[in-house]
PDB file of C-alpha atoms and ligand atoms in Angstrom:
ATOM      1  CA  UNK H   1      15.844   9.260 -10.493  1.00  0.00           C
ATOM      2  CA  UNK H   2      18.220  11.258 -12.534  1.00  0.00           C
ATOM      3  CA  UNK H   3      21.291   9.247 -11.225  1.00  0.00           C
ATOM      4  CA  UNK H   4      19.116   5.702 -11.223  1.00  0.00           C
ATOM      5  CA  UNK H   5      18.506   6.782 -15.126  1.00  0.00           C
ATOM      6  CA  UNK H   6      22.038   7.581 -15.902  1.00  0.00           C
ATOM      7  CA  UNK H   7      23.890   5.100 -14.165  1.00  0.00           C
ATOM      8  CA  UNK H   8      21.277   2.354 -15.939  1.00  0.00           C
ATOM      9  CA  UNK H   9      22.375   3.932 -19.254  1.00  0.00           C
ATOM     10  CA  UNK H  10      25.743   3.973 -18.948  1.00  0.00           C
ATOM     11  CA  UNK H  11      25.874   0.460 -17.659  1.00  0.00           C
ATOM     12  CA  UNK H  12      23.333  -0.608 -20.546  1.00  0.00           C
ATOM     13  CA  UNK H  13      20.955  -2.024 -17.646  1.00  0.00           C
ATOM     14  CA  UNK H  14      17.503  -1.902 -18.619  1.00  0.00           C
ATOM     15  CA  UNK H  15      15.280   0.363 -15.986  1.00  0.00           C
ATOM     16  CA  UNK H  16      11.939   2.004 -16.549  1.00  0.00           C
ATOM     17  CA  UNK H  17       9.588   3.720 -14.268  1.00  0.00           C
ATOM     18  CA  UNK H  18       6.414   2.077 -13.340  1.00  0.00           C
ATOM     19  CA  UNK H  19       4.801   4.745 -11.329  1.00  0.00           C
ATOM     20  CA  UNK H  20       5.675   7.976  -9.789  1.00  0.00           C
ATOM     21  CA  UNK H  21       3.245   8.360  -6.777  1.00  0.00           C
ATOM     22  CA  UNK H  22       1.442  11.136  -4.752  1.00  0.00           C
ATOM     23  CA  UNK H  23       2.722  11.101  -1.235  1.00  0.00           C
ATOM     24  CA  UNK H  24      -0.541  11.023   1.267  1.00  0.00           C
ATOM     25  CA  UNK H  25       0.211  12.025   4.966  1.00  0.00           C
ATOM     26  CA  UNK H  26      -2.226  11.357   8.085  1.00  0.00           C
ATOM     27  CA  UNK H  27      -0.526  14.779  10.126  1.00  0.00           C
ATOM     28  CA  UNK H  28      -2.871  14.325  12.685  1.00  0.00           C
ATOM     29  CA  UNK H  29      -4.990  11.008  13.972  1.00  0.00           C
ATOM     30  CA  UNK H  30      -7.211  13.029  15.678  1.00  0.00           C
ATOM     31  CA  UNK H  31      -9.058  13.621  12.458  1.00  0.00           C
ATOM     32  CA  UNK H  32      -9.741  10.297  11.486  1.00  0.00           C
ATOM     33  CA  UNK H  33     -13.298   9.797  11.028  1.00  0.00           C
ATOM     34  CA  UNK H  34     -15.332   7.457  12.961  1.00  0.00           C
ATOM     35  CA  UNK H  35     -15.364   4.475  10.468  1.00  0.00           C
ATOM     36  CA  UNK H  36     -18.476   1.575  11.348  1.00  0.00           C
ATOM     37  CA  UNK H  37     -16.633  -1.575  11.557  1.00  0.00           C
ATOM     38  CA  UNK H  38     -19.638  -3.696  13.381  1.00  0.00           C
ATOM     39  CA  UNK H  39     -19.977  -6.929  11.382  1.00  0.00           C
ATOM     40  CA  UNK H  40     -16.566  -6.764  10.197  1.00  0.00           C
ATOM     41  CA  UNK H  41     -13.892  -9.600  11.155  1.00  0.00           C
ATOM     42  CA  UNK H  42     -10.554  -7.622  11.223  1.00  0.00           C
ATOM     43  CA  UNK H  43      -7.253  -9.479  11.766  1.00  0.00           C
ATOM     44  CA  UNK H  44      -3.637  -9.205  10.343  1.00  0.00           C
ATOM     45  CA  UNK H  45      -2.607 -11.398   7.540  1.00  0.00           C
ATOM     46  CA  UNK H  46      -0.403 -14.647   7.951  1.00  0.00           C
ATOM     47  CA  UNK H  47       2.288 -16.159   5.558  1.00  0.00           C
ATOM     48  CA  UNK H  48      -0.991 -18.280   4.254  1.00  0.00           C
ATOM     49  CA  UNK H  49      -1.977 -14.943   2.250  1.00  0.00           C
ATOM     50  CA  UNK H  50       1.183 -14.471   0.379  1.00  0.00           C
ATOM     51  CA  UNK H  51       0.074 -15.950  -2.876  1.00  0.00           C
ATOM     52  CA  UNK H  52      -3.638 -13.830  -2.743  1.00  0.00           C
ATOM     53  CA  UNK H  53      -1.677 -10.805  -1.780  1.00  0.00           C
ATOM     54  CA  UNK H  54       1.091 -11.444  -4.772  1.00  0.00           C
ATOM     55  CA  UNK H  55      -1.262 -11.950  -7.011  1.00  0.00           C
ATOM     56  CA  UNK H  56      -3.240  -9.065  -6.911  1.00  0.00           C
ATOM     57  CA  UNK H  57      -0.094  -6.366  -5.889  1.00  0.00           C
ATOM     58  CA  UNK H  58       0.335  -4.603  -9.190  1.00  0.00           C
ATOM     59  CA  UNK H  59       4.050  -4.139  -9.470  1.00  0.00           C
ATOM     60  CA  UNK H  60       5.298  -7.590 -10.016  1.00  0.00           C
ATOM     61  CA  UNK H  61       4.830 -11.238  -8.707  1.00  0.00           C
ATOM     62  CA  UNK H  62       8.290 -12.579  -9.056  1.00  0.00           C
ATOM     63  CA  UNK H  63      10.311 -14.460  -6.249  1.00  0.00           C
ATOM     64  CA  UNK H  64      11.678 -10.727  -5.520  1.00  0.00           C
ATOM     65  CA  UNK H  65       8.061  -9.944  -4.832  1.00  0.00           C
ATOM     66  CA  UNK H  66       6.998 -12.611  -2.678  1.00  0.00           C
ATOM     67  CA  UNK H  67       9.876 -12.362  -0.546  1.00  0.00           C
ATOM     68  CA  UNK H  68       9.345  -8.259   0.229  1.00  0.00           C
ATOM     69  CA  UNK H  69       5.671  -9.400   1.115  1.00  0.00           C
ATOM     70  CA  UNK H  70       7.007 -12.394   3.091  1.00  0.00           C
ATOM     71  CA  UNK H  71       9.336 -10.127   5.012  1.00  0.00           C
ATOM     72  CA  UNK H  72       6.217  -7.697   5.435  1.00  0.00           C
ATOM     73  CA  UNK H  73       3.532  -9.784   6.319  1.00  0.00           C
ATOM     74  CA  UNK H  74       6.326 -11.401   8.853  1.00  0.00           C
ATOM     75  CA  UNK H  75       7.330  -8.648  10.685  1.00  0.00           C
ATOM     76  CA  UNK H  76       5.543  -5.494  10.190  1.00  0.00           C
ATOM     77  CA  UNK H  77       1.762  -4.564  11.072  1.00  0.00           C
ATOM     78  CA  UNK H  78      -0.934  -5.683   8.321  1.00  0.00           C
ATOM     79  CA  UNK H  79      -4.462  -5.314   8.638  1.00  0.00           C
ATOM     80  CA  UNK H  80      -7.241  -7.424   6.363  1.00  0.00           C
ATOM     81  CA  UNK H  81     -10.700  -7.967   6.749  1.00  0.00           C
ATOM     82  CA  UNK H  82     -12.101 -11.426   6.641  1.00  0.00           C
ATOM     83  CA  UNK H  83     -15.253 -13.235   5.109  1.00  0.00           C
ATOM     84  CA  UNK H  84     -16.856 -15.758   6.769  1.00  0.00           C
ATOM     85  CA  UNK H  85     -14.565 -19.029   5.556  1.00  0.00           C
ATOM     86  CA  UNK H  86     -11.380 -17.017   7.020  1.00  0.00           C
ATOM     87  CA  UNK H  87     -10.289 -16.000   3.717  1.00  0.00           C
ATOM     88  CA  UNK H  88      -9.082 -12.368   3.282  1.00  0.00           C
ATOM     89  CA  UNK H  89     -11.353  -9.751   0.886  1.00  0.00           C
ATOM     90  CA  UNK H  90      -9.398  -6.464   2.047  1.00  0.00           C
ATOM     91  CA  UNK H  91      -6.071  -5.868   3.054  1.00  0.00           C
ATOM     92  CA  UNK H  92      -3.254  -3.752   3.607  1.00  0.00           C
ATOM     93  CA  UNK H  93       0.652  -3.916   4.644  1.00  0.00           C
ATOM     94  CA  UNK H  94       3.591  -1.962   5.854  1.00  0.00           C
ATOM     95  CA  UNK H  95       6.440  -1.506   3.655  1.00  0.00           C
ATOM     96  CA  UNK H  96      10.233  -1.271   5.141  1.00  0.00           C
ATOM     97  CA  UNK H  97      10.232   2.195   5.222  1.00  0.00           C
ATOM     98  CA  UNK H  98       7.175   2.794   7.409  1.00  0.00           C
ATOM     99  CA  UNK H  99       4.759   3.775   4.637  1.00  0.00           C
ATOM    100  CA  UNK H 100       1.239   1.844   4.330  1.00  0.00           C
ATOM    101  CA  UNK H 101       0.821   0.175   1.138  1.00  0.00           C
ATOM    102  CA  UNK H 102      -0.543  -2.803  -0.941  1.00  0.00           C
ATOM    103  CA  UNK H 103      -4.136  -1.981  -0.038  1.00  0.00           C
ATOM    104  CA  UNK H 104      -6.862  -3.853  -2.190  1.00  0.00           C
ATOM    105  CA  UNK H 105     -10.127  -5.169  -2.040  1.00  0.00           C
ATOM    106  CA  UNK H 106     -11.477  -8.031  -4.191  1.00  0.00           C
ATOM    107  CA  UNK H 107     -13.576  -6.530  -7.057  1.00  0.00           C
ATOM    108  CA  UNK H 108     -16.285  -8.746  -5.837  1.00  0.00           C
ATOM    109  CA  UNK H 109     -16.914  -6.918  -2.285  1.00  0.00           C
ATOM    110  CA  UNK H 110     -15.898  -2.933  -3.354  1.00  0.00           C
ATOM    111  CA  UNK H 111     -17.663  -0.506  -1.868  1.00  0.00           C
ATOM    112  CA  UNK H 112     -18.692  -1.903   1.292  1.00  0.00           C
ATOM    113  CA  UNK H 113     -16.755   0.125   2.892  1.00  0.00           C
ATOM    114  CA  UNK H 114     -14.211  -2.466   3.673  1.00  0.00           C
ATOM    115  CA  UNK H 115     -10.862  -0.465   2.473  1.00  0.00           C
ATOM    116  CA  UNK H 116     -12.075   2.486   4.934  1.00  0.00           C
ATOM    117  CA  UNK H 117     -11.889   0.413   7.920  1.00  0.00           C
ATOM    118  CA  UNK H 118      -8.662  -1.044   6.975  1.00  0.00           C
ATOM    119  CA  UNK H 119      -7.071   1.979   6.125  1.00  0.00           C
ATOM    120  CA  UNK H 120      -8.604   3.835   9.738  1.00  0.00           C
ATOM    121  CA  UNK H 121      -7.637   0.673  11.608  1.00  0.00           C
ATOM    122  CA  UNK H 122      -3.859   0.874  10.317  1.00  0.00           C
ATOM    123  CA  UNK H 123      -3.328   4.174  10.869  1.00  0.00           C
ATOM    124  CA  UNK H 124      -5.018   4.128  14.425  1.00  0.00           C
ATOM    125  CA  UNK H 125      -2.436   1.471  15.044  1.00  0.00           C
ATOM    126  CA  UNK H 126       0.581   3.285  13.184  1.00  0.00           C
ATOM    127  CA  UNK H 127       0.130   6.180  15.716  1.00  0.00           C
ATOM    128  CA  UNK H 128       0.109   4.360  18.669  1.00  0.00           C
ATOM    129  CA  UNK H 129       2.881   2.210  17.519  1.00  0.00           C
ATOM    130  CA  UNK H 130       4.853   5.243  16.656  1.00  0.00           C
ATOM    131  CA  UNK H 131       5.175   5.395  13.253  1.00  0.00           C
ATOM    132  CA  UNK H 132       4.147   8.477  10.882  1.00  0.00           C
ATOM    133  CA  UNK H 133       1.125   7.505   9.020  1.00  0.00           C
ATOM    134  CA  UNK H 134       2.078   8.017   5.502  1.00  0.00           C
ATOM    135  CA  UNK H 135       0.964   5.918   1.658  1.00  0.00           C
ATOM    136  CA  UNK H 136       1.687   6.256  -1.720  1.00  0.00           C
ATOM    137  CA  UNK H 137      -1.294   6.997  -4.323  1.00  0.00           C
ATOM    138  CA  UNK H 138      -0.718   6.559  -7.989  1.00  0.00           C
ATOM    139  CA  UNK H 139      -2.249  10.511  -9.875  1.00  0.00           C
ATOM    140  CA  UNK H 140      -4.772   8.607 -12.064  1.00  0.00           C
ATOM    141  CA  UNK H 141      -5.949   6.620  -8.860  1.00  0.00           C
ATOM    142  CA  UNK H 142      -9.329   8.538  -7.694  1.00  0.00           C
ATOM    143  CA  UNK H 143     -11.077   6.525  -5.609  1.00  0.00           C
ATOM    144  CA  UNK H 144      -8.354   5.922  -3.561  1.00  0.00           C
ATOM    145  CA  UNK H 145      -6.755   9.739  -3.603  1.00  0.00           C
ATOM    146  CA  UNK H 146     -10.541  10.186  -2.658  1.00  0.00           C
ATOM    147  CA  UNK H 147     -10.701   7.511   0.044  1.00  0.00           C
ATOM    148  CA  UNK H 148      -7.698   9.172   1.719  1.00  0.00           C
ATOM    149  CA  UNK H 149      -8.566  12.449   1.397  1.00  0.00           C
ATOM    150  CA  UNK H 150     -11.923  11.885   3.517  1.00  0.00           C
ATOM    151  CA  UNK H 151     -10.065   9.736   5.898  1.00  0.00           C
ATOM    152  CA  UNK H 152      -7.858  13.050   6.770  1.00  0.00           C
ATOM    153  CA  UNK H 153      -4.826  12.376   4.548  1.00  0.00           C
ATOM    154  CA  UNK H 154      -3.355  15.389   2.852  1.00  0.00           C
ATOM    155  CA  UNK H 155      -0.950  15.615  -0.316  1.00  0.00           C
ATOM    156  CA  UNK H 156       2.519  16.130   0.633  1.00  0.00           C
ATOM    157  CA  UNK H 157       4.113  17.968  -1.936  1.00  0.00           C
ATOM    158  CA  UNK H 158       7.733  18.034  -1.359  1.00  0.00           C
ATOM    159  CA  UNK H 159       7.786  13.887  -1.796  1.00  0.00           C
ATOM    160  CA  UNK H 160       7.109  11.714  -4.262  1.00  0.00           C
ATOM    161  CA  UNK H 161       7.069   7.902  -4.187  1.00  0.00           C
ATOM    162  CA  UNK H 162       8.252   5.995  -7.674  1.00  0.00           C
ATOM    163  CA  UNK H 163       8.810   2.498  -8.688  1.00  0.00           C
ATOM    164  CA  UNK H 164      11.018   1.519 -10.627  1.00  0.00           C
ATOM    165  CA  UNK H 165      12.864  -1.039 -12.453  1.00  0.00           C
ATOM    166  CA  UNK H 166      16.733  -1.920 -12.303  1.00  0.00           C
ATOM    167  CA  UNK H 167      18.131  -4.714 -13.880  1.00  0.00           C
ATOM    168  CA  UNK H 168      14.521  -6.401 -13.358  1.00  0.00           C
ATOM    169  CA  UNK H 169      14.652  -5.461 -10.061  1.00  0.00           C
ATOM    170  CA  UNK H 170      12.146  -3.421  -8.330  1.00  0.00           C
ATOM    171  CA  UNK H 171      13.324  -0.208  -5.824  1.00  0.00           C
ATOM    172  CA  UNK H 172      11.612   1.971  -4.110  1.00  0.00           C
ATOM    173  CA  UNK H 173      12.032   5.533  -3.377  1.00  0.00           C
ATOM    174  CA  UNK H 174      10.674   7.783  -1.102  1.00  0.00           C
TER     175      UNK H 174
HETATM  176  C1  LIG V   1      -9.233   1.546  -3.863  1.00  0.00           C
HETATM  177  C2  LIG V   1      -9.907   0.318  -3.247  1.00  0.00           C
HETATM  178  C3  LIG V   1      -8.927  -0.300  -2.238  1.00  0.00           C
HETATM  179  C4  LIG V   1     -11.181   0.763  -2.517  1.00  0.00           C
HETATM  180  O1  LIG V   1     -11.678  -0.380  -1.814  1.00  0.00           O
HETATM  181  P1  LIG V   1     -13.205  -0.484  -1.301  1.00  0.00           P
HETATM  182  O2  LIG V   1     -13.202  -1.535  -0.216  1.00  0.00           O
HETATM  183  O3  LIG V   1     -14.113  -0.651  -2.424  1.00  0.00           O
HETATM  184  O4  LIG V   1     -13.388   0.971  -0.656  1.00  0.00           O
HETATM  185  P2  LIG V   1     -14.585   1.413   0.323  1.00  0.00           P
HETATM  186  O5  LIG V   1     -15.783   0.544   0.092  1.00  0.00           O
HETATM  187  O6  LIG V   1     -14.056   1.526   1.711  1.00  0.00           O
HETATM  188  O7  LIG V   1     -14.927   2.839  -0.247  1.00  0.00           O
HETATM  189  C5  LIG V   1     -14.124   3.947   0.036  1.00  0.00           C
HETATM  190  C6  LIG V   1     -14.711   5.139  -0.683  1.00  0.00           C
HETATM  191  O8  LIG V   1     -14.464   5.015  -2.078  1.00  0.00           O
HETATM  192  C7  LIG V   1     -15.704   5.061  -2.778  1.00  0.00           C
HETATM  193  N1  LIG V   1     -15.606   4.126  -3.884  1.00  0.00           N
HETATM  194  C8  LIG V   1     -15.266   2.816  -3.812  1.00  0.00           C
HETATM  195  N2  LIG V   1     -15.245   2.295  -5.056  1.00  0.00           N
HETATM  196  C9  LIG V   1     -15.573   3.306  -5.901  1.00  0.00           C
HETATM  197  C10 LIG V   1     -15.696   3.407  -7.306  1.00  0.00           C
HETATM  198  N3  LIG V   1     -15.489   2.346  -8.118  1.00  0.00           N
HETATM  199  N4  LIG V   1     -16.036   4.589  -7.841  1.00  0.00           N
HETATM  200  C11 LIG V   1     -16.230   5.669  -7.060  1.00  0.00           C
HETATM  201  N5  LIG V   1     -16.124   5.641  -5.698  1.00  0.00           N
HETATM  202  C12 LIG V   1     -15.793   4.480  -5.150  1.00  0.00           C
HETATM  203  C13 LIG V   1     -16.745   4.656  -1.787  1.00  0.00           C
HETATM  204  O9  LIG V   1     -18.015   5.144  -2.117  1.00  0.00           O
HETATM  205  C14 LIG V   1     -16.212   5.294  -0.536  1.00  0.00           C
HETATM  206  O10 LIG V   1     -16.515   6.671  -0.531  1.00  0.00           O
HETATM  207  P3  LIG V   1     -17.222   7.387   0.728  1.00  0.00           P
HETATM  208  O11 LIG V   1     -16.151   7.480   1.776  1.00  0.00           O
HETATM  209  O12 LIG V   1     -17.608   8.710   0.189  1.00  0.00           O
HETATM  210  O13 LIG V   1     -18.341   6.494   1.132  1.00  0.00           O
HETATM  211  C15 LIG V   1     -10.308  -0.730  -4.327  1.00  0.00           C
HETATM  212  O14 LIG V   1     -11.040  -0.068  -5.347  1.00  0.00           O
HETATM  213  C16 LIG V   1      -9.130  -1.473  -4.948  1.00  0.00           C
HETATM  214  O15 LIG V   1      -8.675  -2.503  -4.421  1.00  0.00           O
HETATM  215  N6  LIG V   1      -8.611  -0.970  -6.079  1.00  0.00           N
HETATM  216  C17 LIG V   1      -7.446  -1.591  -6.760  1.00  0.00           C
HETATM  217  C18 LIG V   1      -6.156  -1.434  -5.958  1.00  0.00           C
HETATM  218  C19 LIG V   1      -5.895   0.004  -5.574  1.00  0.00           C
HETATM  219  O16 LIG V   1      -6.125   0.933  -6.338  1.00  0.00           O
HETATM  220  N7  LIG V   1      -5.368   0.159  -4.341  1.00  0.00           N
HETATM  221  C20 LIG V   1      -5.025   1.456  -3.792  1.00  0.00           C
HETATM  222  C21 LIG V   1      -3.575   1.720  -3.984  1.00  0.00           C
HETATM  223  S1  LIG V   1      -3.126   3.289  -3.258  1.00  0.00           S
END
């Protein structure tokens, strides 16, 4: 961040920090909850959710955007539960470096548990795949620090996740 920072002022590039994020970490599967998912459709998203899932990812919805979710939705595991039309209401992604992210729910069906089965689903499927089973939670965020938590997740303190702007461009570090 420190180098990111200086470099950006001594180039006179504007940069800011949008968030600087908890790392959660799922050390062990085994302690995932049993999560009810009868009644649910589950599937991955498709490039025909790009524009829902752009619009509602909080960091930015320029062409830079949609392209990382393009790439993502593409060619990493997603998982998103379905209403009955075929239209997503929950949904979450895999970033390039491994780490869940981009989970939502539409306002209008919170708390129905939806974000717990997506969240147990991905990581089930994380493990097997291979991959640590890892997400980013913004401090003031407290239902979902919450939501992981119960789901087994614990704080890892020696990382922390921040986005940030460079040149209007978004980065990511781990
Ligand atoms: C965080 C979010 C994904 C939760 O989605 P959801 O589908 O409503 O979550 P669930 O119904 O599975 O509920 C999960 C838990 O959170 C609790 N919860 C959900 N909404 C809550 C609220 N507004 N206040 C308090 N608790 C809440 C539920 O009671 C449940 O707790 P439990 O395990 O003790 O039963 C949703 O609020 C959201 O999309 N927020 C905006 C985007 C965001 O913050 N994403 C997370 C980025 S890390």
């Amino acid at each position: 961040m420190e180098i990111f920072k200086a470099v950006a002022s001594e180039k006179g590039v504007p940069s800011s920090t949008l968030a600087v994020c908890h790392t959660m970490i799922l050390e062990d599967v085994s302690k995932l909850p049993q999560v009810d998912s009868s009644g649910i459709s589950l599937s991955s998203l498709d490039e025909s959710h790009l524009g829902l899932v752009n619009q509602m990812w909080k960091f930015a919805k320029d062409e830079i955007a949609v392209s990382m979710i393009r790439n993502m939705i593409t060619h990493f595991p997603s998982c998103c539960v379905l209403d009955p039309e075929g239209k997503p209401v929950s949904w979450m992604l895999m970033y390039v470096s491994c780490a869940m992210g981009m989970l939502y729910t539409l306002p209008e069906h919170r708390g129905k548990g939806y974000a717990k089965v997506v969240v147990s689903t991905m990581a089930k499927r994380l493990h097997t795949e291979g991959y640590p089973v890892y997400c980013f939670v913004e401090p003031e965020n407290m239902v979902s620090y919450r939501l992981f938590k119960n789901l087994g997740f614990s704080e890892d303190p020696l990382y922390k996740h921040v986005f940030y702007t460079f040149n209007e461009h978004k980065i990511f570090q781990g």
